[in-house]
């Protein structure tokens, strides 16, 4: 059983219990599966209405809203509720904490553009043009060669995170995101008796209950609330509960820049748990500390050896230093090739199993990362050990990790280090999100074997239909359905397009098919920075 730590910056929150001088919210009538809109208006809380409502306010919401705006929906008929005014705010913070600053590159490809639903020009072309305009023709040519020959002759292009954020800022301004977005933590979703949905949400900046709590009513709702929790290994969680030591045992997704600052000043040894993309970036950051002259050592503790990568048919992922390597979180064919088609056609149980096999824990096959591992193992500052952890404790000024077994060596089954960094990732179980858990309980919604929501090929939760009203989902909460990489940039765009096209077929207000001349005209407006 993996213990977890809930993220403190999610756009959702559990319903409040009544306390002294504070009313219960949502009110008691929200305990029923259907609420009367008249009851909402009779309450002391503000009630807003719109046509399209995006819940979450992050990248999933932004991509969906962007598609609606491009396809003809006026900004006045769209609203989004979230915790941060920048749609990438939470993503950027998690990336920064896991040592991906704005100048570093993300694990994504050139044409996966949250700011550009057509995908052209992609981030690679834009970066190439940026260098060319500054007279840096060699750099521009290098990127052009990379785009033309990836992945056969050279590793795939990946965009700089800062470029992605800047592009999203520009598109947000173009579509009027500042007018669409509302600050709030979402408490509950209910069907209404008039064939719509009511959303209860809270604003922390309200001085009185009437100012703090609000309702939104809409017939077409999109839910994209991200990962509910940081995955935290149980032995490390137990250590922190016993010692209250949040300084030396940290999670990679927490703010832990102090670790690298201390290591650069005084040196030390770090124990790393987990071997995905985040672990790769953390090791790169530790290597950079060594390059500044610090005596930094790394012990990478893995539960088991990997001699051969996951197989599918005649293919297998390459393995180096017991890491499975893959350019993206899924094979490229899952994004738009034969594997995408196969996953859509498989029965649910087989699809979920294949999704896990094609995804899993991998890291990018970057030449610089492989060189760092080669250097570390050759010089001894990076050591790999295997075994199950029995206990983590503190002895003096060291963190001690004792193993129940160690398959690689027969020597000491304990490691004395200065810091432990948990790089095991995020937890996707939808029942850990209070909003989704409440929704599942209220409407008895099905979940799949991967603990995510069951949706249609258009990413609709059909059990939430309410007359003509429709509710769609996106992102990590839909993992294990027809499209494997749902929490990637391209996945968010694909799901937004599928749900929007379903709404077009449903003949919802203002929304027009985005095809042919209309699509070309819309792209030309995007290229010139003109409002949709």
Coordinates of C-alpha atoms in Angstrom, one line a residue:
X1 CA 0.0 0.0 0.0
X2 CA 1.5 3.3 -1.1
X3 CA 0.8 6.2 1.2
X4 CA 0.2 9.5 -0.3
X5 CA 0.4 13.2 0.6
X6 CA -2.4 15.3 -0.9
X7 CA -1.4 18.2 -3.0
X8 CA -2.1 21.5 -1.3
X9 CA -2.7 23.4 -4.5
X10 CA -5.5 21.4 -6.1
X11 CA -8.5 23.2 -7.6
X12 CA -10.8 21.0 -5.6
X13 CA -11.7 20.7 -1.9
X14 CA -13.8 18.5 0.3
X15 CA -17.2 19.9 1.4
X16 CA -16.9 21.7 4.7
X17 CA -18.6 20.6 7.9
X18 CA -20.5 23.2 9.8
X19 CA -18.4 24.9 12.5
X20 CA -19.2 27.7 15.0
X21 CA -20.0 30.9 13.1
X22 CA -19.5 29.2 9.7
X23 CA -22.4 27.7 7.7
X24 CA -22.2 24.3 6.0
X25 CA -21.2 24.5 2.4
X26 CA -22.4 23.2 0.1
X27 CA -25.8 23.5 1.8
X28 CA -27.8 20.4 2.8
X29 CA -29.8 20.3 -0.4
X30 CA -26.6 19.4 -2.2
X31 CA -26.8 16.0 -0.5
X32 CA -29.3 14.9 -3.1
X33 CA -28.4 13.9 -6.7
X34 CA -30.7 16.6 -8.1
X35 CA -30.9 20.2 -6.9
X36 CA -33.5 22.8 -7.7
X37 CA -32.1 25.9 -9.3
X38 CA -34.7 27.9 -7.4
X39 CA -33.1 26.6 -4.2
X40 CA -29.8 27.9 -5.4
X41 CA -31.2 31.4 -6.0
X42 CA -33.0 31.3 -2.6
X43 CA -29.7 30.7 -0.8
X44 CA -27.6 33.6 0.4
X45 CA -24.9 32.8 -2.1
X46 CA -24.2 34.3 -5.6
X47 CA -25.4 32.2 -8.5
X48 CA -23.8 32.7 -12.0
X49 CA -24.9 31.0 -15.2
X50 CA -23.0 30.3 -18.4
X51 CA -23.2 27.9 -21.4
X52 CA -19.8 26.2 -21.2
X53 CA -18.0 25.7 -17.8
X54 CA -14.5 24.3 -17.4
X55 CA -13.6 23.0 -14.0
X56 CA -10.0 22.8 -12.9
X57 CA -8.5 25.9 -14.5
X58 CA -5.3 24.2 -15.5
X59 CA -3.9 23.2 -18.9
X60 CA -6.8 20.7 -19.5
X61 CA -9.3 23.5 -19.0
X62 CA -7.3 25.9 -21.1
X63 CA -7.0 23.7 -24.1
X64 CA -10.7 22.9 -24.1
X65 CA -11.7 26.6 -23.7
X66 CA -9.2 27.5 -26.4
X67 CA -10.9 25.1 -28.8
X68 CA -14.4 26.5 -28.0
X69 CA -13.2 30.0 -28.5
X70 CA -11.5 29.2 -31.8
X71 CA -14.7 27.3 -32.9
X72 CA -16.9 30.3 -32.4
X73 CA -18.0 30.4 -28.8
X74 CA -18.0 34.0 -27.4
X75 CA -15.9 34.6 -24.3
X76 CA -19.1 35.8 -22.5
X77 CA -20.5 32.3 -22.8
X78 CA -17.5 30.4 -21.3
X79 CA -16.3 30.3 -17.8
X80 CA -13.4 28.4 -16.0
X81 CA -12.9 27.9 -12.3
X82 CA -9.5 27.1 -10.9
X83 CA -7.0 27.9 -8.2
X84 CA -4.5 29.9 -10.3
X85 CA -4.8 32.6 -12.9
X86 CA -2.1 31.1 -15.1
X87 CA -3.4 27.9 -16.6
X88 CA 0.1 26.4 -16.4
X89 CA 0.7 27.7 -12.8
X90 CA 0.5 24.3 -11.0
X91 CA 2.3 22.5 -13.8
X92 CA 5.1 25.0 -13.7
X93 CA 5.5 24.8 -10.0
X94 CA 5.7 21.0 -10.1
X95 CA 8.2 21.2 -13.0
X96 CA 10.3 23.7 -11.1
X97 CA 10.3 21.7 -7.9
X98 CA 11.4 18.6 -9.9
X99 CA 14.3 20.6 -11.3
X100 CA 12.9 21.7 -14.6
X101 CA 13.4 25.4 -14.7
X102 CA 12.3 27.6 -17.6
X103 CA 15.4 27.1 -19.7
X104 CA 15.3 23.3 -19.5
X105 CA 13.4 21.1 -21.9
X106 CA 10.2 19.2 -21.3
X107 CA 9.4 15.6 -22.3
X108 CA 7.2 16.6 -25.2
X109 CA 7.5 17.0 -28.9
X110 CA 7.4 20.0 -31.2
X111 CA 3.8 19.9 -32.5
X112 CA 2.2 19.2 -29.1
X113 CA 1.2 22.9 -28.5
X114 CA -1.4 23.8 -25.8
X115 CA -1.5 27.3 -27.4
X116 CA -2.0 26.1 -31.0
X117 CA -4.6 23.4 -31.7
X118 CA -3.3 23.0 -35.2
X119 CA 0.2 22.1 -34.0
X120 CA 1.9 24.2 -36.7
X121 CA 4.2 26.0 -36.5
X122 CA 5.3 23.8 -33.6
X123 CA 7.8 24.8 -30.9
X124 CA 10.7 23.5 -32.9
X125 CA 10.0 25.7 -35.9
X126 CA 9.4 28.7 -33.7
X127 CA 12.6 28.2 -31.8
X128 CA 14.5 27.7 -35.1
X129 CA 13.0 31.0 -36.4
X130 CA 13.8 32.8 -33.1
X131 CA 17.5 31.9 -33.5
X132 CA 17.5 32.8 -37.2
X133 CA 16.1 36.2 -36.5
X134 CA 19.0 36.9 -34.1
X135 CA 21.5 35.8 -36.6
X136 CA 22.3 32.5 -34.8
X137 CA 22.1 30.5 -38.0
X138 CA 24.2 27.6 -36.7
X139 CA 21.8 27.1 -33.8
X140 CA 18.8 27.5 -36.1
X141 CA 20.3 25.0 -38.5
X142 CA 20.9 22.5 -35.8
X143 CA 17.2 22.5 -34.7
X144 CA 16.1 22.3 -38.3
X145 CA 18.3 19.2 -38.8
X146 CA 16.9 17.7 -35.6
X147 CA 13.3 18.2 -36.8
X148 CA 14.0 16.7 -40.2
X149 CA 15.9 13.6 -38.9
X150 CA 14.3 12.7 -35.6
X151 CA 14.3 10.1 -34.2
X152 CA 16.3 8.0 -36.7
X153 CA 19.6 10.0 -36.8
X154 CA 19.2 12.2 -33.7
X155 CA 17.2 12.3 -30.5
X156 CA 13.7 14.0 -30.8
X157 CA 13.3 17.7 -30.3
X158 CA 11.8 18.8 -27.0
X159 CA 10.6 22.3 -26.2
X160 CA 12.0 24.6 -23.5
X161 CA 9.5 24.9 -20.7
X162 CA 9.8 28.7 -20.7
X163 CA 8.9 28.8 -24.4
X164 CA 5.7 26.8 -23.7
X165 CA 4.6 29.1 -20.8
X166 CA 5.2 32.2 -22.9
X167 CA 3.2 30.8 -25.8
X168 CA 0.3 29.9 -23.5
X169 CA 0.4 33.5 -22.1
X170 CA 0.0 34.9 -25.6
X171 CA -2.9 32.6 -26.5
X172 CA -4.5 33.3 -23.1
X173 CA -4.5 37.0 -23.9
X174 CA -5.8 36.4 -27.4
X175 CA -8.9 34.3 -26.3
X176 CA -9.7 36.5 -23.2
X177 CA -8.7 33.9 -20.6
X178 CA -8.5 36.6 -17.9
X179 CA -12.3 37.3 -18.4
X180 CA -13.1 33.6 -18.5
X181 CA -11.2 32.4 -15.5
X182 CA -12.7 32.6 -11.9
X183 CA -10.7 31.9 -8.8
X184 CA -12.1 29.1 -6.7
X185 CA -11.9 25.7 -5.1
X186 CA -14.6 23.4 -6.5
X187 CA -16.6 21.6 -3.8
X188 CA -19.3 19.6 -5.6
X189 CA -21.1 19.0 -8.8
X190 CA -24.8 18.2 -9.0
X191 CA -27.4 17.7 -11.7
X192 CA -30.2 20.2 -11.6
X193 CA -33.9 19.6 -12.0
X194 CA -34.0 21.8 -15.2
X195 CA -31.5 19.7 -17.1
X196 CA -28.2 21.4 -16.3
X197 CA -25.4 21.1 -13.7
X198 CA -24.8 23.1 -10.6
X199 CA -21.2 23.6 -9.3
X200 CA -20.5 24.7 -5.7
X201 CA -17.2 26.4 -5.2
X202 CA -15.4 28.5 -2.6
X203 CA -13.2 31.6 -2.8
X204 CA -10.8 32.0 0.1
X205 CA -10.7 35.7 -0.3
X206 CA -14.3 36.3 0.7
X207 CA -14.8 38.2 3.9
X208 CA -18.2 36.8 4.7
X209 CA -19.8 33.4 3.9
X210 CA -22.0 35.1 1.2
X211 CA -18.9 36.5 -0.5
X212 CA -16.8 33.3 0.0
X213 CA -19.2 30.7 -1.4
X214 CA -20.8 30.7 -4.8
X215 CA -22.6 28.5 -7.4
X216 CA -22.2 28.2 -11.1
X217 CA -24.9 26.7 -13.4
X218 CA -24.2 25.4 -16.9
X219 CA -25.5 22.7 -19.3
X220 CA -22.0 21.8 -20.7
X221 CA -19.3 21.0 -18.3
X222 CA -15.7 19.9 -18.7
X223 CA -13.7 18.5 -15.7
X224 CA -9.9 18.4 -15.8
X225 CA -8.5 18.6 -12.2
X226 CA -5.1 17.0 -12.7
X227 CA -3.4 14.5 -10.4
X228 CA -4.9 14.4 -6.9
X229 CA -1.8 13.6 -4.9
X230 CA 2.0 13.2 -4.7
X231 CA 3.0 9.6 -4.4
X232 CA 5.1 9.2 -1.2
X233 CA 6.8 5.9 -0.2
X234 CA 5.4 4.6 3.0
X235 CA 8.7 4.2 4.8
X236 CA 9.6 7.8 4.0
X237 CA 6.1 9.0 5.1
X238 CA 6.5 7.1 8.4
X239 CA 10.0 8.7 8.9
X240 CA 8.6 12.2 8.5
X241 CA 5.6 11.5 10.8
X242 CA 8.0 10.2 13.5
X243 CA 10.6 12.9 13.2
X244 CA 8.9 15.9 11.6
X245 CA 12.0 16.1 9.4
X246 CA 10.9 17.7 6.1
X247 CA 14.3 19.1 5.4
X248 CA 16.4 16.0 4.7
X249 CA 13.7 13.6 3.4
X250 CA 11.9 15.3 0.5
X251 CA 9.6 14.5 -2.4
X252 CA 10.9 15.7 -5.8
X253 CA 7.6 17.5 -6.4
X254 CA 7.9 19.5 -3.2
X255 CA 9.9 22.7 -3.1
X256 CA 13.4 21.4 -2.1
X257 CA 15.9 23.7 -3.7
X258 CA 17.6 24.0 -0.3
X259 CA 18.9 20.5 -0.8
X260 CA 21.0 21.5 -3.8
X261 CA 22.1 24.8 -2.2
X262 CA 23.4 22.9 0.8
X263 CA 25.1 20.3 -1.3
X264 CA 26.9 22.9 -3.4
X265 CA 28.2 24.6 -0.2
X266 CA 29.1 21.5 1.8
X267 CA 28.9 18.4 -0.3
X268 CA 27.2 15.2 0.8
X269 CA 25.5 12.0 -0.2
X270 CA 22.0 11.7 -1.6
X271 CA 19.8 8.6 -1.8
X272 CA 17.3 8.6 -4.7
X273 CA 14.2 6.4 -4.9
X274 CA 12.4 5.9 -8.2
X275 CA 13.8 5.8 -11.7
X276 CA 11.5 7.8 -14.0
X277 CA 11.9 11.1 -15.8
X278 CA 12.0 13.0 -12.6
X279 CA 14.8 10.9 -11.2
X280 CA 16.8 11.7 -14.4
X281 CA 16.4 15.4 -14.0
X282 CA 17.3 15.3 -10.2
X283 CA 20.5 13.3 -11.1
X284 CA 21.3 15.9 -13.7
X285 CA 20.9 18.6 -11.1
X286 CA 23.2 16.8 -8.7
X287 CA 25.7 16.4 -11.4
X288 CA 25.6 20.1 -12.0
X289 CA 26.4 20.6 -8.3
X290 CA 29.4 18.4 -8.7
X291 CA 30.5 20.5 -11.7
X292 CA 30.7 23.4 -9.3
X293 CA 33.3 21.6 -7.3
X294 CA 31.0 20.0 -4.6
X295 CA 31.8 16.5 -3.4
X296 CA 28.3 15.0 -4.1
X297 CA 27.7 11.3 -4.2
X298 CA 24.5 9.6 -5.3
X299 CA 23.1 6.2 -4.2
X300 CA 20.3 5.2 -6.4
X301 CA 18.1 2.6 -4.6
X302 CA 16.0 0.4 -6.9
X303 CA 13.6 -2.3 -5.9
X304 CA 14.8 -4.7 -8.7
X305 CA 17.1 -5.1 -11.6
X306 CA 15.9 -4.5 -15.2
X307 CA 17.9 -6.5 -17.7
X308 CA 15.3 -6.4 -20.5
X309 CA 12.8 -3.7 -21.4
X310 CA 9.0 -4.1 -21.6
X311 CA 8.0 -6.0 -24.8
X312 CA 5.2 -5.6 -27.3
X313 CA 5.2 -7.9 -30.2
X314 CA 8.7 -8.0 -31.7
X315 CA 9.8 -4.7 -30.1
X316 CA 11.3 -4.1 -26.7
X317 CA 12.3 -0.9 -24.9
X318 CA 16.1 -0.4 -24.6
X319 CA 17.6 -0.6 -21.1
X320 CA 20.7 1.2 -19.8
X321 CA 21.9 1.1 -16.2
X322 CA 18.6 -0.6 -15.2
X323 CA 16.5 2.3 -16.6
X324 CA 13.9 1.6 -19.3
X325 CA 14.3 4.2 -22.1
X326 CA 11.6 5.8 -24.3
X327 CA 11.5 9.3 -25.9
X328 CA 8.0 10.1 -24.6
X329 CA 5.8 8.6 -21.9
X330 CA 4.2 6.4 -24.6
X331 CA 5.5 5.1 -27.9
X332 CA 4.8 7.6 -30.7
X333 CA 2.3 5.1 -32.3
X334 CA 0.0 5.6 -29.3
X335 CA -0.4 9.3 -30.3
X336 CA -1.6 8.7 -33.8
X337 CA -0.6 5.4 -35.2
X338 CA -1.4 1.7 -35.2
X339 CA -1.2 1.4 -31.4
X340 CA -3.7 4.2 -31.0
X341 CA -6.1 2.3 -33.2
X342 CA -5.5 -0.9 -31.4
X343 CA -6.1 0.5 -28.0
X344 CA -9.4 2.0 -29.1
X345 CA -10.6 -1.4 -30.4
X346 CA -9.5 -3.6 -27.5
X347 CA -11.9 -4.7 -24.7
X348 CA -11.5 -2.5 -21.6
X349 CA -9.5 -5.0 -19.5
X350 CA -7.0 -5.8 -22.3
X351 CA -6.7 -2.1 -23.1
X352 CA -5.9 -1.2 -19.6
X353 CA -3.2 -4.0 -19.4
X354 CA -1.6 -2.9 -22.7
X355 CA -1.7 0.8 -21.6
X356 CA 0.3 -0.1 -18.5
X357 CA 2.8 -2.1 -20.5
X358 CA 3.3 0.6 -23.1
X359 CA 3.6 3.3 -20.5
X360 CA 5.1 2.3 -17.2
X361 CA 8.1 3.9 -15.6
X362 CA 10.5 5.1 -18.2
X363 CA 12.9 8.0 -18.9
X364 CA 13.9 9.8 -22.0
X365 CA 16.9 8.4 -24.0
X366 CA 18.8 11.7 -23.9
X367 CA 22.5 11.5 -24.7
X368 CA 23.5 14.0 -22.0
X369 CA 21.7 11.9 -19.3
X370 CA 23.2 8.7 -20.4
X371 CA 26.7 10.4 -20.4
X372 CA 26.1 11.5 -16.8
X373 CA 25.2 7.9 -15.7
X374 CA 28.2 6.5 -17.6
X375 CA 30.5 9.1 -15.9
X376 CA 29.0 8.5 -12.5
X377 CA 29.4 4.8 -12.5
X378 CA 32.9 4.9 -14.0
X379 CA 34.1 7.4 -11.3
X380 CA 32.0 5.9 -8.5
X381 CA 30.0 8.9 -7.5
X382 CA 26.8 7.3 -8.8
X383 CA 26.1 3.9 -7.4
X384 CA 23.1 1.7 -8.1
X385 CA 21.8 -0.6 -5.3
X386 CA 18.8 -3.0 -5.2
X387 CA 16.6 -4.1 -2.4
X388 CA 13.5 -3.6 -0.3
X389 CA 13.5 -1.0 2.4
X390 CA 12.8 -2.2 5.9
X391 CA 13.1 1.1 7.8
X392 CA 14.3 4.7 7.5
X393 CA 15.6 6.4 10.6
X394 CA 17.9 9.1 11.8
X395 CA 21.2 8.5 13.5
X396 CA 23.1 11.7 14.5
X397 CA 23.2 13.9 11.4
X398 CA 22.6 11.0 8.9
X399 CA 19.5 9.5 7.4
X400 CA 19.8 5.7 7.6
X401 CA 18.0 3.4 5.1
X402 CA 18.1 -0.2 6.2
X403 CA 17.3 -2.9 3.6
X404 CA 15.4 -6.1 4.1
X405 CA 17.5 -7.6 1.3
X406 CA 20.2 -6.5 -1.1
X407 CA 20.6 -8.5 -4.3
X408 CA 23.6 -6.8 -5.6
X409 CA 26.1 -7.0 -2.8
X410 CA 26.5 -8.9 0.4
X411 CA 28.0 -6.0 2.2
X412 CA 26.2 -3.6 4.6
X413 CA 22.5 -3.5 4.0
X414 CA 22.2 0.0 5.3
X415 CA 23.0 3.4 3.7
X416 CA 24.0 6.5 5.7
X417 CA 23.2 9.6 3.7
X418 CA 22.6 13.3 4.1
X419 CA 19.4 13.5 2.0
X420 CA 16.7 11.2 0.6
X421 CA 14.7 12.3 -2.5
X422 CA 11.6 10.4 -3.4
X423 CA 11.1 10.5 -7.2
X424 CA 8.3 8.0 -7.4
X425 CA 5.9 10.4 -9.1
X426 CA 2.2 11.4 -8.7
X427 CA -0.8 9.4 -7.7
X428 CA -3.7 9.2 -10.1
X429 CA -6.4 7.3 -8.1
X430 CA -9.6 9.4 -8.6
X431 CA -10.9 8.4 -5.2
X432 CA -8.2 10.5 -3.6
X433 CA -9.7 13.7 -5.1
X434 CA -12.6 14.8 -2.8
X435 CA -14.5 16.3 -5.7
X436 CA -14.3 13.2 -7.9
X437 CA -14.9 10.9 -4.9
X438 CA -18.1 12.7 -4.0
X439 CA -19.2 12.6 -7.6
X440 CA -18.5 8.8 -7.9
X441 CA -20.4 8.2 -4.6
X442 CA -23.4 10.4 -5.4
X443 CA -24.0 9.0 -9.0
X444 CA -22.4 5.5 -8.6
X445 CA -20.0 6.3 -11.5
X446 CA -17.8 3.4 -12.7
X447 CA -14.0 3.4 -12.5
X448 CA -11.6 1.2 -14.4
X449 CA -9.0 -1.2 -13.0
X450 CA -6.4 1.7 -13.1
X451 CA -8.6 3.7 -10.6
X452 CA -9.6 6.3 -13.2
X453 CA -13.0 7.4 -14.6
X454 CA -14.7 5.4 -17.3
X455 CA -15.5 7.6 -20.3
X456 CA -16.7 7.2 -23.9
X457 CA -14.5 7.7 -27.0
X458 CA -15.6 11.3 -26.9
X459 CA -14.5 11.5 -23.2
X460 CA -18.0 11.9 -21.9
X461 CA -19.1 10.5 -18.5
X462 CA -22.4 9.1 -19.8
X463 CA -23.9 8.4 -16.4
X464 CA -23.8 12.2 -15.8
X465 CA -26.1 13.0 -18.7
X466 CA -29.0 15.2 -17.6
X467 CA -31.4 15.8 -20.5
X468 CA -29.4 17.6 -23.1
X469 CA -26.7 18.5 -20.6
X470 CA -23.3 16.8 -21.0
X471 CA -20.3 16.4 -18.8
X472 CA -16.8 15.6 -20.2
X473 CA -13.5 14.8 -18.5
X474 CA -9.8 15.1 -19.5
X475 CA -6.3 14.5 -18.3
X476 CA -5.0 12.0 -15.7
X477 CA -8.5 11.2 -14.4
X478 CA -9.3 9.5 -17.8
X479 CA -6.2 7.3 -18.0
X480 CA -6.8 3.7 -19.3
X481 CA -9.5 4.6 -21.8
X482 CA -9.2 4.7 -25.6
X483 CA -6.3 7.2 -25.9
X484 CA -3.2 6.2 -23.8
X485 CA -1.2 9.5 -23.4
X486 CA -4.2 11.5 -22.0
X487 CA -2.1 13.6 -19.6
X488 CA 0.4 14.8 -22.3
X489 CA 0.1 18.1 -24.1
X490 CA -1.1 16.3 -27.3
X491 CA -3.4 14.1 -25.2
X492 CA -5.2 17.2 -23.8
X493 CA -5.6 18.6 -27.3
X494 CA -6.9 15.3 -28.7
X495 CA -9.5 14.9 -25.9
X496 CA -10.5 18.6 -26.2
X497 CA -11.1 18.1 -29.9
X498 CA -13.1 14.9 -29.4
X499 CA -15.4 16.4 -26.8
X500 CA -15.8 19.6 -28.8
X501 CA -16.7 17.7 -32.0
X502 CA -19.3 15.7 -29.9
X503 CA -20.8 19.0 -28.8
X504 CA -20.9 20.2 -32.4
X505 CA -22.8 17.0 -33.3
X506 CA -25.1 17.7 -30.3
X507 CA -25.8 21.2 -31.8
X508 CA -24.9 23.2 -28.8
X509 CA -25.0 27.0 -28.9
X510 CA -22.4 29.0 -30.9
X511 CA -20.1 26.0 -31.6
X512 CA -19.3 25.5 -35.3
X513 CA -17.4 22.6 -37.0
X514 CA -13.7 23.6 -37.3
X515 CA -12.9 22.3 -40.8
X516 CA -11.9 23.4 -44.2
X517 CA -12.0 27.1 -44.9
X518 CA -13.2 27.9 -41.4
X519 CA -10.2 26.1 -39.9
X520 CA -7.8 27.9 -42.2
X521 CA -9.3 31.3 -41.4
X522 CA -9.1 30.5 -37.7
X523 CA -5.5 29.5 -38.0
X524 CA -4.7 32.8 -39.9
X525 CA -6.2 34.8 -37.1
X526 CA -4.1 32.8 -34.6
X527 CA -1.0 33.4 -36.6
X528 CA -1.6 37.2 -36.5
X529 CA -2.6 37.2 -32.9
X530 CA -6.1 38.4 -33.7
X531 CA -9.0 37.4 -31.3
X532 CA -11.1 34.5 -32.5

